[in-house]
Short mmCIF file of C-alpha atoms and ligand atoms in Angstrom, two decimals:
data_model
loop_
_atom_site.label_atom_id
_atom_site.label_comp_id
_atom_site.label_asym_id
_atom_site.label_seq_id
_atom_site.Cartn_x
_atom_site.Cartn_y
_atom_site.Cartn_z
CA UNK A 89 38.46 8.12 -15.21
CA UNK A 90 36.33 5.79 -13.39
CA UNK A 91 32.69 6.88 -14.23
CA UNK A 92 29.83 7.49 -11.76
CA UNK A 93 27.60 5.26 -10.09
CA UNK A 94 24.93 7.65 -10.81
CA UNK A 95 25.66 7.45 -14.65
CA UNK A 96 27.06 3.85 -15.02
CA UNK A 97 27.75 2.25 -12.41
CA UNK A 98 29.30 -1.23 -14.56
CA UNK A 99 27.80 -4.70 -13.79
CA UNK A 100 28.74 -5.51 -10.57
CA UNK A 101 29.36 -3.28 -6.81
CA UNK A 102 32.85 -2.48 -6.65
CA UNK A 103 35.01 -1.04 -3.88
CA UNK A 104 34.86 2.00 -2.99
CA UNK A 105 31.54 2.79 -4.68
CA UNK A 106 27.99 3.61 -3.50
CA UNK A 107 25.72 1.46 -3.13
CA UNK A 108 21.73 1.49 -1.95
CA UNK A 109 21.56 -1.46 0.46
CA UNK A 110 17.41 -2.18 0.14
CA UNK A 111 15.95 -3.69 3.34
CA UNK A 112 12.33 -3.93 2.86
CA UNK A 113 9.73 -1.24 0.94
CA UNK A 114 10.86 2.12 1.81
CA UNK A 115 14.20 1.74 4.12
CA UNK A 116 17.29 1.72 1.58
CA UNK A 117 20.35 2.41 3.00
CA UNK A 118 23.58 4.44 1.34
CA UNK A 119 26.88 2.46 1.87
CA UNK A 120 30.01 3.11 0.37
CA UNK A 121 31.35 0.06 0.06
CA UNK A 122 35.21 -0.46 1.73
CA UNK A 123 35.53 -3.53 3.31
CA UNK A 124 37.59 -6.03 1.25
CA UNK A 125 40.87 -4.88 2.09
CA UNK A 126 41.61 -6.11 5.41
CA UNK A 127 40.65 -5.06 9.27
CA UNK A 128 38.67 -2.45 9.35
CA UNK A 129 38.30 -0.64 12.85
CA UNK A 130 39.27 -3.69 14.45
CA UNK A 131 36.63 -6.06 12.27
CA UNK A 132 37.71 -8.50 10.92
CA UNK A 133 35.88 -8.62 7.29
CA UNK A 134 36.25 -4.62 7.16
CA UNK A 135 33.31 -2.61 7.87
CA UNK A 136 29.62 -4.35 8.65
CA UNK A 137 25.99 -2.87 7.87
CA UNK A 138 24.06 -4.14 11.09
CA UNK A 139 20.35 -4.57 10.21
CA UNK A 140 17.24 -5.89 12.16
CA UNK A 141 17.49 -8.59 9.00
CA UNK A 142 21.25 -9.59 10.31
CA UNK A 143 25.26 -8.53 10.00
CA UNK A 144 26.46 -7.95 6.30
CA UNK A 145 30.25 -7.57 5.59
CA UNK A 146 30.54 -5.09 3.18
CA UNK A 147 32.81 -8.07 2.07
CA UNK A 148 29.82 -10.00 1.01
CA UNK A 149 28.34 -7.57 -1.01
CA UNK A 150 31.33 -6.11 -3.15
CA UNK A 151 31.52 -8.19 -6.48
CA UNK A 152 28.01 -8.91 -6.49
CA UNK A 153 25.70 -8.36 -9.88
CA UNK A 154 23.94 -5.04 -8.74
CA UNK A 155 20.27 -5.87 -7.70
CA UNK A 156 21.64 -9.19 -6.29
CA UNK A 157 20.16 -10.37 -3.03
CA UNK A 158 22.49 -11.18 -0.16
CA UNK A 159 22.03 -13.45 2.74
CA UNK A 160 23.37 -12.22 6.02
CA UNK A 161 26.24 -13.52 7.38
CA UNK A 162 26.34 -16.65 9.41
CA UNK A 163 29.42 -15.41 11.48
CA UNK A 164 29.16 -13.38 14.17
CA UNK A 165 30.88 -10.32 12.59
CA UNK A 166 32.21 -9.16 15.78
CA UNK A 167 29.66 -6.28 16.27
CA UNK A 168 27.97 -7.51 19.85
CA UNK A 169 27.78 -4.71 21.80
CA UNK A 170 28.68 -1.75 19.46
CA UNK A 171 26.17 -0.21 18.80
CA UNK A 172 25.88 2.83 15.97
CA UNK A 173 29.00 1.65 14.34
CA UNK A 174 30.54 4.12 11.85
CA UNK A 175 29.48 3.24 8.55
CA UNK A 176 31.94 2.72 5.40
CA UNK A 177 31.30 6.36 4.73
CA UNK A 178 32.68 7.37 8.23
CA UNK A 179 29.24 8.34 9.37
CA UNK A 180 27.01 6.98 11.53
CA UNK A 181 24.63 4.86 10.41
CA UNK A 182 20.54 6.19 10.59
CA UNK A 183 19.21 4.09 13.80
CA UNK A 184 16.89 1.89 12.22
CA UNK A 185 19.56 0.22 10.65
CA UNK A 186 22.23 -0.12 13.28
CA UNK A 187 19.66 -0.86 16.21
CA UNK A 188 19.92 -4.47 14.52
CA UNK A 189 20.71 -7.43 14.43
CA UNK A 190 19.09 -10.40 16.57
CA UNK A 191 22.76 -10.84 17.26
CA UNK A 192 23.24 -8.28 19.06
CA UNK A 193 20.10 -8.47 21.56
CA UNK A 194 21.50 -12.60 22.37
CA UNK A 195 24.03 -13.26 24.81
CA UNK A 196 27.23 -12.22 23.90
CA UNK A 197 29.34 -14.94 22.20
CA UNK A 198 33.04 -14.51 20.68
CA UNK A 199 33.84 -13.67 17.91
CA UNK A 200 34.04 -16.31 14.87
CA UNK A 201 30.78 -17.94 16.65
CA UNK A 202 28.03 -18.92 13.81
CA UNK A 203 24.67 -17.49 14.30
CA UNK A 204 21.21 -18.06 13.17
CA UNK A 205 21.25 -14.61 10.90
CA UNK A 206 18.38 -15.69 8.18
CA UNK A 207 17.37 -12.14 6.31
CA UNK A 208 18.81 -10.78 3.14
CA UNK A 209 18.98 -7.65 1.69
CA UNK A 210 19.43 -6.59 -2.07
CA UNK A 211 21.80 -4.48 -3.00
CA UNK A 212 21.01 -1.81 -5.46
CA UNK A 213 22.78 0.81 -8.04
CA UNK A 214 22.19 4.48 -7.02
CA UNK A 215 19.46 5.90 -9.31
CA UNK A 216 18.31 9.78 -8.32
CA UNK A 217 15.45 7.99 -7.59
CA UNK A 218 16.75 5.78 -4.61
CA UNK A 219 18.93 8.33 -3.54
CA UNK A 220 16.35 10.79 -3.26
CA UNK A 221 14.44 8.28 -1.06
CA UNK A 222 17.53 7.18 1.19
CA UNK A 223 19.85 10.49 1.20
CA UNK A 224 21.04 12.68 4.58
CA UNK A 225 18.69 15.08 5.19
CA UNK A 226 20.30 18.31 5.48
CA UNK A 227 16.80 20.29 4.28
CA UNK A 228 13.29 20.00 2.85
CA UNK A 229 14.26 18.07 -0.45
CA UNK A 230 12.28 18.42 -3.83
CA UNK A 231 10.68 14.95 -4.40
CA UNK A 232 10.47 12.68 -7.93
CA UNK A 233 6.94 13.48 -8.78
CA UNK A 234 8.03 17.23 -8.75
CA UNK A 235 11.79 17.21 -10.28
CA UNK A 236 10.39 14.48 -13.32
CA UNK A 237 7.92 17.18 -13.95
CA UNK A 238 10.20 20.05 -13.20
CA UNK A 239 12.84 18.86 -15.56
CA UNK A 240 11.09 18.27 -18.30
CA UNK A 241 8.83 21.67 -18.34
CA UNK A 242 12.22 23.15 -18.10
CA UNK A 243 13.78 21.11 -21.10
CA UNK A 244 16.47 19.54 -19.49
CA UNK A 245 17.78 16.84 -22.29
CA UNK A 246 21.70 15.53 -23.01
CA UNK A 247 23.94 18.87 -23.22
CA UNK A 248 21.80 21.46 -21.71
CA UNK A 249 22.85 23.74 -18.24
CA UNK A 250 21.29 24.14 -15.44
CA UNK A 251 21.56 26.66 -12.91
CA UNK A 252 19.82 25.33 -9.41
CA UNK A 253 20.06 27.71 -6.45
CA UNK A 254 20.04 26.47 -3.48
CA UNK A 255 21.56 23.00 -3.47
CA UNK A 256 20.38 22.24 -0.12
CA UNK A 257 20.37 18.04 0.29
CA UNK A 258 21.44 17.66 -3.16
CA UNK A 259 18.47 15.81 -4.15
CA UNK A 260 17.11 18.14 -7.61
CA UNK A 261 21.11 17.99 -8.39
CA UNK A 262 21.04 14.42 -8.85
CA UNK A 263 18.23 14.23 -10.83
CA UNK A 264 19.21 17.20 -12.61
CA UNK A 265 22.80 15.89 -13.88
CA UNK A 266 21.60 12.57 -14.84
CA UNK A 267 19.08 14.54 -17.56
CA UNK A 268 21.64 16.69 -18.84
CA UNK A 269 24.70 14.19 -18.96
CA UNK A 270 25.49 13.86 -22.62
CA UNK A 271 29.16 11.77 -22.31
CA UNK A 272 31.23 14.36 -22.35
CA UNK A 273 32.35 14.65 -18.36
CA UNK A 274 35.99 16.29 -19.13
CA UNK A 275 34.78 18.37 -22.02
CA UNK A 276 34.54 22.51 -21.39
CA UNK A 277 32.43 22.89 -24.05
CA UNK A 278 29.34 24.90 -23.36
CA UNK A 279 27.40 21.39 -25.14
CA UNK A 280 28.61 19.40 -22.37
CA UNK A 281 25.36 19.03 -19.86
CA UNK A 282 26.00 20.49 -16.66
CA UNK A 283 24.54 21.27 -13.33
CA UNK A 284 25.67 25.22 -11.48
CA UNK A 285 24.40 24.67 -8.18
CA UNK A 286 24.94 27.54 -5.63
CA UNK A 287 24.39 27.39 -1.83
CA UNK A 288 25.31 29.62 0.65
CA UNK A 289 25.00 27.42 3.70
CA UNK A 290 28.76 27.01 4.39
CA UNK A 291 27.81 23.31 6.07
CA UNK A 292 25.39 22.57 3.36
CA UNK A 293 28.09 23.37 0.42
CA UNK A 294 30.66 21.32 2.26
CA UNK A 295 29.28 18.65 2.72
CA UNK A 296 27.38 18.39 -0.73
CA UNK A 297 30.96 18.78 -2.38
CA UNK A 298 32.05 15.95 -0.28
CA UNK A 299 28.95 14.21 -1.73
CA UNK A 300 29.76 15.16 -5.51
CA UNK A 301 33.05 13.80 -5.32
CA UNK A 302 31.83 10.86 -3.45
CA UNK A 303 29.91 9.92 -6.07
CA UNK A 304 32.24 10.89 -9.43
CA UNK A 305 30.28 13.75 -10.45
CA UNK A 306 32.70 16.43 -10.35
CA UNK A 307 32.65 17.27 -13.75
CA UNK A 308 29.29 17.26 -14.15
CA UNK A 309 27.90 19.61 -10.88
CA UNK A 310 29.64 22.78 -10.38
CA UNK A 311 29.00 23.71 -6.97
CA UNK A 312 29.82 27.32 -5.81
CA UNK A 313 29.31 28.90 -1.98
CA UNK A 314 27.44 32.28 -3.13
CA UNK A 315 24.63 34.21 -1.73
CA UNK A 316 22.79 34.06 -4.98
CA UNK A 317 20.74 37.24 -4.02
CA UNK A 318 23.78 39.52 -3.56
CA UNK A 319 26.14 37.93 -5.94
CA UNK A 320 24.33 36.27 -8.58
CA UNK A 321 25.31 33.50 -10.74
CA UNK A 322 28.69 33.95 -12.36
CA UNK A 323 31.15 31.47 -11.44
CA UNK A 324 34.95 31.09 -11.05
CA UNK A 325 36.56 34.58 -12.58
CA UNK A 326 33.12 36.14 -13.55
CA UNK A 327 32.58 33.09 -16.23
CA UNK A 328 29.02 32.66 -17.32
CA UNK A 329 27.50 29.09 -17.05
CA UNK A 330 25.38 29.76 -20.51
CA UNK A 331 22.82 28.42 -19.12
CA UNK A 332 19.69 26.91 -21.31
CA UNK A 333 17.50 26.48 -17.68
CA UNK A 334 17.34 27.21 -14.07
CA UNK A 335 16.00 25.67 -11.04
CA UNK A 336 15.19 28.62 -8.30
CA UNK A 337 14.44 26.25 -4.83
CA UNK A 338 14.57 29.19 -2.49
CA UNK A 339 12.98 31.40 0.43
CA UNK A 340 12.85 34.60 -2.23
CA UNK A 341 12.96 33.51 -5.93
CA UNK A 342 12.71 37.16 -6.63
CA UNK A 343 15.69 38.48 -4.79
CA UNK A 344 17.55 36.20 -7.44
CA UNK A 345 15.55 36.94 -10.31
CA UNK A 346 17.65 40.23 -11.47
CA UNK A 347 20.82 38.38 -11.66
CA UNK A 348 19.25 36.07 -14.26
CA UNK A 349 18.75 38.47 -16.98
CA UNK A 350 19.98 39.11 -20.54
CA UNK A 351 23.67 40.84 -20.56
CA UNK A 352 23.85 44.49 -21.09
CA UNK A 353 26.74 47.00 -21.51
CA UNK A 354 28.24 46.35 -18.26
CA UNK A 355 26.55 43.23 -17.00
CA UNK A 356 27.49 39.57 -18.35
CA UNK A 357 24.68 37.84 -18.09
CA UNK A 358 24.95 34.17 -17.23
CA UNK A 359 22.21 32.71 -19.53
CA UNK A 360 23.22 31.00 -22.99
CA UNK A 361 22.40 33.96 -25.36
CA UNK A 362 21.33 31.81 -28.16
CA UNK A 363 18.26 30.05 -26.88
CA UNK A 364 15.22 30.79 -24.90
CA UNK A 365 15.68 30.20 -21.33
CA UNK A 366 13.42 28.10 -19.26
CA UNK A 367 12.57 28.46 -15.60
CA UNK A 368 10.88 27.20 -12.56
CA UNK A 369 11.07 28.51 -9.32
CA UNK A 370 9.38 26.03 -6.09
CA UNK A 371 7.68 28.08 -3.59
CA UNK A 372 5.55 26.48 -0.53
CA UNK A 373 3.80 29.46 -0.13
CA UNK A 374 1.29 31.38 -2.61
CA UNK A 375 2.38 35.08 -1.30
CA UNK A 376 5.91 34.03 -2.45
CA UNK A 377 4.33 32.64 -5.98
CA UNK A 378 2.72 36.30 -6.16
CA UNK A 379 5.75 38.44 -5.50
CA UNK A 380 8.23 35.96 -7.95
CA UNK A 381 5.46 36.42 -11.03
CA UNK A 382 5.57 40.09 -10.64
CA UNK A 383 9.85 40.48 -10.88
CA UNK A 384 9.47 37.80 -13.92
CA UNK A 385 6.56 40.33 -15.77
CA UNK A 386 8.96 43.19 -14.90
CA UNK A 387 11.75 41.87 -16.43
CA UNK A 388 10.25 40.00 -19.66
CA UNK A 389 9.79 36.45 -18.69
CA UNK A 390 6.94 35.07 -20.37
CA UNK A 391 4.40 32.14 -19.92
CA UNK A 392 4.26 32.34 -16.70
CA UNK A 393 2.22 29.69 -15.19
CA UNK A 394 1.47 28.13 -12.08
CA UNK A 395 1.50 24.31 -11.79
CA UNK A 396 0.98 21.80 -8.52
CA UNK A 397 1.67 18.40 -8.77
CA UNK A 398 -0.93 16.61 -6.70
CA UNK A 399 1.17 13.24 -6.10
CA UNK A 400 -1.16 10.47 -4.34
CA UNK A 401 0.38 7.06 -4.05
CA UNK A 402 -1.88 3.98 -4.24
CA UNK A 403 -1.57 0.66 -1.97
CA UNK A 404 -2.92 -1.99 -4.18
CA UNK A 405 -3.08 -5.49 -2.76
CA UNK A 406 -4.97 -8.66 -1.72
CA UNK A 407 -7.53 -8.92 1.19
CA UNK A 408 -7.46 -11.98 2.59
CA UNK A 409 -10.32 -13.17 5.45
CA UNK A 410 -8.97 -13.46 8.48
CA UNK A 411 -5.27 -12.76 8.11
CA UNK A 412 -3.51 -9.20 7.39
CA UNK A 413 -6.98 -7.91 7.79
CA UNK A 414 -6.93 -3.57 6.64
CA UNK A 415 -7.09 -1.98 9.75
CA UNK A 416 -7.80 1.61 10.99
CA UNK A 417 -3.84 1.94 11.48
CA UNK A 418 -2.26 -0.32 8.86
CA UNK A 419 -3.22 -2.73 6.24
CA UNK A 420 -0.82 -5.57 6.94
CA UNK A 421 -1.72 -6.44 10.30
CA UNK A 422 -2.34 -9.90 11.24
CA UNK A 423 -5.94 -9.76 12.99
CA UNK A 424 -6.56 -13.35 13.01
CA UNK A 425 -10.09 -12.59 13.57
CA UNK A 426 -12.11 -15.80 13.20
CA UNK A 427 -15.05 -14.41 14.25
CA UNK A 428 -15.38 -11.94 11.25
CA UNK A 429 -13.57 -14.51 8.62
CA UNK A 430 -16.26 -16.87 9.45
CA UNK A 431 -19.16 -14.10 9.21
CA UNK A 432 -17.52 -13.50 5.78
CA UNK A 433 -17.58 -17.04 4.54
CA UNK A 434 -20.88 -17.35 5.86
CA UNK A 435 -22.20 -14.37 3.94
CA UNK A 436 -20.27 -15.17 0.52
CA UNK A 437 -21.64 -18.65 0.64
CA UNK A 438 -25.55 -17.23 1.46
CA UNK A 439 -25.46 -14.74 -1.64
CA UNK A 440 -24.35 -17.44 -3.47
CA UNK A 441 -27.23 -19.90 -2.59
CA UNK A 442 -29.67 -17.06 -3.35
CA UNK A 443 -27.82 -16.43 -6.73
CA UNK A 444 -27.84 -20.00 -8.15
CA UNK A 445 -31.68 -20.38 -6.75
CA UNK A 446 -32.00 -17.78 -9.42
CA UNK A 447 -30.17 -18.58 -12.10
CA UNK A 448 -30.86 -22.16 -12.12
CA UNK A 449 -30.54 -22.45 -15.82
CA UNK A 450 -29.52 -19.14 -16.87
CA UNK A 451 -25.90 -19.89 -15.96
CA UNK A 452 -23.87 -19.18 -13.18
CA UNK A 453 -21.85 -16.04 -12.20
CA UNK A 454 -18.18 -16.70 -12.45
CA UNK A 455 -17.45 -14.05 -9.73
CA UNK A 456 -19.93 -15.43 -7.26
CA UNK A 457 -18.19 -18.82 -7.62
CA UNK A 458 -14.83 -17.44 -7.23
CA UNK A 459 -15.62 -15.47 -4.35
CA UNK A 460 -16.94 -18.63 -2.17
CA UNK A 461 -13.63 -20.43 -3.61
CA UNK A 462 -11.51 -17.81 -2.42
CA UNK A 463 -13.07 -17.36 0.36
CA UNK A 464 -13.25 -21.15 1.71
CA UNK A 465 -9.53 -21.20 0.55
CA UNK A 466 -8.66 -18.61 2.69
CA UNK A 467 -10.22 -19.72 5.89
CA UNK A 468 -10.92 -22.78 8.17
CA UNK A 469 -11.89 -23.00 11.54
CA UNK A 470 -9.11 -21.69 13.27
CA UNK A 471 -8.52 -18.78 10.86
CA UNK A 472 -5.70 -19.87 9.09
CA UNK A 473 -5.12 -20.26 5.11
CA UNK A 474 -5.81 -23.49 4.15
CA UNK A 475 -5.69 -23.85 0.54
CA UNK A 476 -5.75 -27.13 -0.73
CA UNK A 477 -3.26 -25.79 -3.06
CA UNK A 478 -0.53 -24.06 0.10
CA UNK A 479 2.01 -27.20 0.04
CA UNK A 480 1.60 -27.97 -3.23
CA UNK A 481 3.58 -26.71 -6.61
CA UNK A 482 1.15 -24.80 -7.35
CA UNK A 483 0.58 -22.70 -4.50
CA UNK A 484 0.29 -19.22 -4.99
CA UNK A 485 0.02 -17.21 -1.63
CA UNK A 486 0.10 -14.07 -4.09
CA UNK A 487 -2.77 -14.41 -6.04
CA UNK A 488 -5.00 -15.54 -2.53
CA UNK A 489 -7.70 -13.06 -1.59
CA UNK A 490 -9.93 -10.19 -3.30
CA UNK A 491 -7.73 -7.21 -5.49
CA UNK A 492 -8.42 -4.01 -3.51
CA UNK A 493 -6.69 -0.79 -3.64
CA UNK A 494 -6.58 2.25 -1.40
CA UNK A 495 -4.90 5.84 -0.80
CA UNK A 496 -2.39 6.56 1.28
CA UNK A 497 -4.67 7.36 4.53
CA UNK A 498 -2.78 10.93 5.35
CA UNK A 499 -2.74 12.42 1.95
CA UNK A 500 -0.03 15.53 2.12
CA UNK A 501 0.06 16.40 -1.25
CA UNK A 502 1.03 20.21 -1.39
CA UNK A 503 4.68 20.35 -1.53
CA UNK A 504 5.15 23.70 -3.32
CA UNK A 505 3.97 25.92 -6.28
CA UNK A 506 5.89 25.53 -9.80
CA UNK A 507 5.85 28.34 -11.46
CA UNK A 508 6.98 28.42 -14.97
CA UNK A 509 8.65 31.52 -17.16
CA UNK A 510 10.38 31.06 -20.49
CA UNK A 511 12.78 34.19 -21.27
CA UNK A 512 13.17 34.46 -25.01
CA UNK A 513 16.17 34.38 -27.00
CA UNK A 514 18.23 37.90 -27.20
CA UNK A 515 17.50 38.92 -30.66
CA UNK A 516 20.18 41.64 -31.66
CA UNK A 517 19.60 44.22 -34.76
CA UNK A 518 22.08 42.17 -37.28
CA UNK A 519 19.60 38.82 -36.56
CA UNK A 520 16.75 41.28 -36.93
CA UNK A 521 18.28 42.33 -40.25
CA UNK A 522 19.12 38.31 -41.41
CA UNK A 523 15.92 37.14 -40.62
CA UNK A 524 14.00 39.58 -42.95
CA UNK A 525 17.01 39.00 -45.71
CA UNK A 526 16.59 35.30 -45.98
CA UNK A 527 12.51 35.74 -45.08
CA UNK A 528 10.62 35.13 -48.63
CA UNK A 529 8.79 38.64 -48.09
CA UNK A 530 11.56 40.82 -47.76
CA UNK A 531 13.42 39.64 -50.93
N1 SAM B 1338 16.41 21.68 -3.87
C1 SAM B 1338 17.15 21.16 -2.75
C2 SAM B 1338 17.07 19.63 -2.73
O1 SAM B 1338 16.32 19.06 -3.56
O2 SAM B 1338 17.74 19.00 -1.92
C3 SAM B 1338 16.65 21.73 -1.44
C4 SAM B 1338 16.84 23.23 -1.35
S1 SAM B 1338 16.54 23.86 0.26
C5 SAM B 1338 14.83 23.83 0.40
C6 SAM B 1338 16.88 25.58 0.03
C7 SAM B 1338 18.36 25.87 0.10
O3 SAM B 1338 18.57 27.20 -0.37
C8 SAM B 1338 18.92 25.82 1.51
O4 SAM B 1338 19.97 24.88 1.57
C9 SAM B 1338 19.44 27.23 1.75
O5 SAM B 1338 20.65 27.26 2.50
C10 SAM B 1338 19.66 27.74 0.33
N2 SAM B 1338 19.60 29.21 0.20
C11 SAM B 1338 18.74 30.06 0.77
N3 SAM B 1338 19.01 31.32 0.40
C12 SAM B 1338 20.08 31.29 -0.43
C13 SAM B 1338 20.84 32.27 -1.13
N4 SAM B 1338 20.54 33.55 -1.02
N5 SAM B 1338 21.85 31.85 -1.92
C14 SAM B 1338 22.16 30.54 -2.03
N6 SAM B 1338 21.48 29.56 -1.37
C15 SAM B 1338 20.46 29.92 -0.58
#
């Protein structure tokens, strides 16, 4: 069986498969690549990803080492005046991506007609990480700085199961079967990792089995349409999923919480009796946090704890005088302010008079130098770079300008409450009894 994209997705994009188109920092794109067999919807290289960076065939990126950068197509593809063309995975494309291509904004021309397309894009192997960035929003979705943390309080490794209620976007699920996959996709074995996701979103379920399938992971992510609250988390015939953790991303953790205990004379229970069982529950809200950690105390969960993960991403890069001056609203505008590059050269080069006055003798002050370099480098009378060094080999636009870093300027960092239980292993009268047998102080 052809394996999943997710898992191992082979050297090179293939037909038929998923790939993450990457257009600049941020704005990946999901295409299932089709496109090599023939017309497709009357194009003639099959179906076409229209970006503001130009027309790509999927035909030009099938075949291709993943992470390889492709140029756009120098043929008019065809697409002139059809706009939000179904992509390859019969949807239509998000509108930052189809509003596109220069092509499309000239006059029309025929098809076959060579353009002046000059971006690229690289095209990328699905990680949870990408996906999680570029997937159809169908819900709030748990983020990577949450489900890294998340999965590892929990102990997901190679072989363990996870229940995960609601599935929602899909997003945990992803991340969840790629830490639990252990080889064994076919095997029913309760060592083979697997994911038990349950949603009761009728939508929501469809189209995230649409989505496992899509992307080979049938095997691996059981997906059931339940109301968790009402009916638990048995699946197909009453079977338990033995699971070693859970994952509770839902309005009322609690309402779930008594179908997620040990078995008793006429319950199964759908935890793997032999182990401990971890759990986290997400909750936005503290008054949820409260009500979930009283059910886990009444029904012998232990360690609770409470954990937020404060994520805060920081921009680090190179302030250069003059050009792609920080601003209130951005930090890669182009200001072109001559006026303040020239104040800055003007300072840099007094404090440096004033230092070498001093230190006449005592050696100068590497950074002081460096800084009037830079800074002359950077800027001549008309506010441009002009570094001696620009047209040369050895010109490195990169390294021009001071290192500064800042914060993201709207810092949202609550996304929800973790809270942590660990249920302990069922412990029956006969284990009672071995223990003490083979314990050095009972002999
Ligand atoms: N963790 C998901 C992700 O990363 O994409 C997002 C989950 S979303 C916030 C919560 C989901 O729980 C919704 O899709 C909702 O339909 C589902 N849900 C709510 N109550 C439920 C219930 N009683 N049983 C099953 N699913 C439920």
């Amino acid at each position: 069986a052809r394996s999943s994209p997710f898992i191992d997705p082979g050297p090179r994009t293939t037909e038929g498969t998923l790939a993450l188109v990457h257009l600049s920092r941020d704005n990946l794109q999901p295409v299932y690549l089709r496109g090599s067999t023939g017309a497709v919807d009357g194009y003639a290289e099959g179906n076409v990803i229209n970006t503001r960076f130009g027309s790509f065939p999927h035909s030009t990126l099938i075949g291709v080492p993943w992470g390889a950068q492709v140029r756009a197509s120098i043929v008019d593809t065809g697409s002139r005046g059809r706009k939000k063309k179904p992509d390859g995975n019969g949807e239509a494309a998000p509108e930052d991506m189809t509003e596109s291509t220069a092509a499309e904004e000239e006059p029309t021309a025929a098809a076959g007609v060579k353009t002046a397309a000059s971006g690229f894009v690289h095209v990328l192997a699905p990680t949870p990480e990408l996906w999680t960035m570029s997937l159809p929003h169908r819900t709030q979705v748990v983020y990577t700085p949450d489900y890294s943390y998340i999965l590892h309080r929990i102990r997901a490794r190679p072989g363990v199961r996870i229940i995960e209620a609601g599935a929602g976007s899909g997003s945990f699920t992803h991340a969840a079967v790629r830490a639990v996959f252990n080889g064994h996709p076919d095997s029913e074995s309760k060592d083979t990792g697997k994911v038990f996701s349950f949603e009761f979103d009728k939508a929501r379920f469809e189209k995230m089995q649409e989505e496992i399938e899509a992307h080979n992971l049938r095997d691996l992510v059981h997906i059931t349409h339940r109301d968790v609250y009402n009916e638990g988390f048995l699946v197909k015939d009453g079977e338990s999923p033995e699971a070693d953790c859970i994952f509770l991303d839902l309005p009322a953790p609690w309402k779930a919480l008594p179908h997620l205990t040990r078995a008793s004379q006429n319950r199964k229970s759908p935890l793997r009796a032999d182990r401990s069982v971890y759990l986290c529950t997400f909750s936005p809200c503290i008054e949820q946090v409260t009500k979930t950690v009283e059910v886990m105390r009444q029904l012998g969960w232990m360690d609770i704890e409470m954990v937020e993960v404060a994520h805060k991403r920081f921009n680090v890069m190179r302030e250069r005088v003059g050009l792609n001056m920080p601003t209130e609203r951005g930090t890669n505008q182009t200001a072109g302010n001559v006026a303040e590059a020239l104040a800055r050269l003007r300072e840099v080069e007094e404090k440096a008079r004033e230092f070498h006055g001093r230190a006449q003798g005592a050696g100068a002050n590497e950074d002081d130098e460096m800084d009037v370099d830079e800074a002359k480098a950077e800027v001549t009378a008309n506010g441009q770079v002009a570094n001696e060094d620009q047209d040369g080999d050895d010109a490195k636009p990169w390294m021009l300008g001071r290192l500064i870093h800042r914060t993201e300027a709207e810092i949202k960092t609550h996304t929800s409450y973790l809270t942590f239980a660990v249920l302990p292993q069922e412990w029956t009268a006969e284990q009672e009894a071995a223990a003490f047998e083979s314990w050095p102080c009972g002999q």
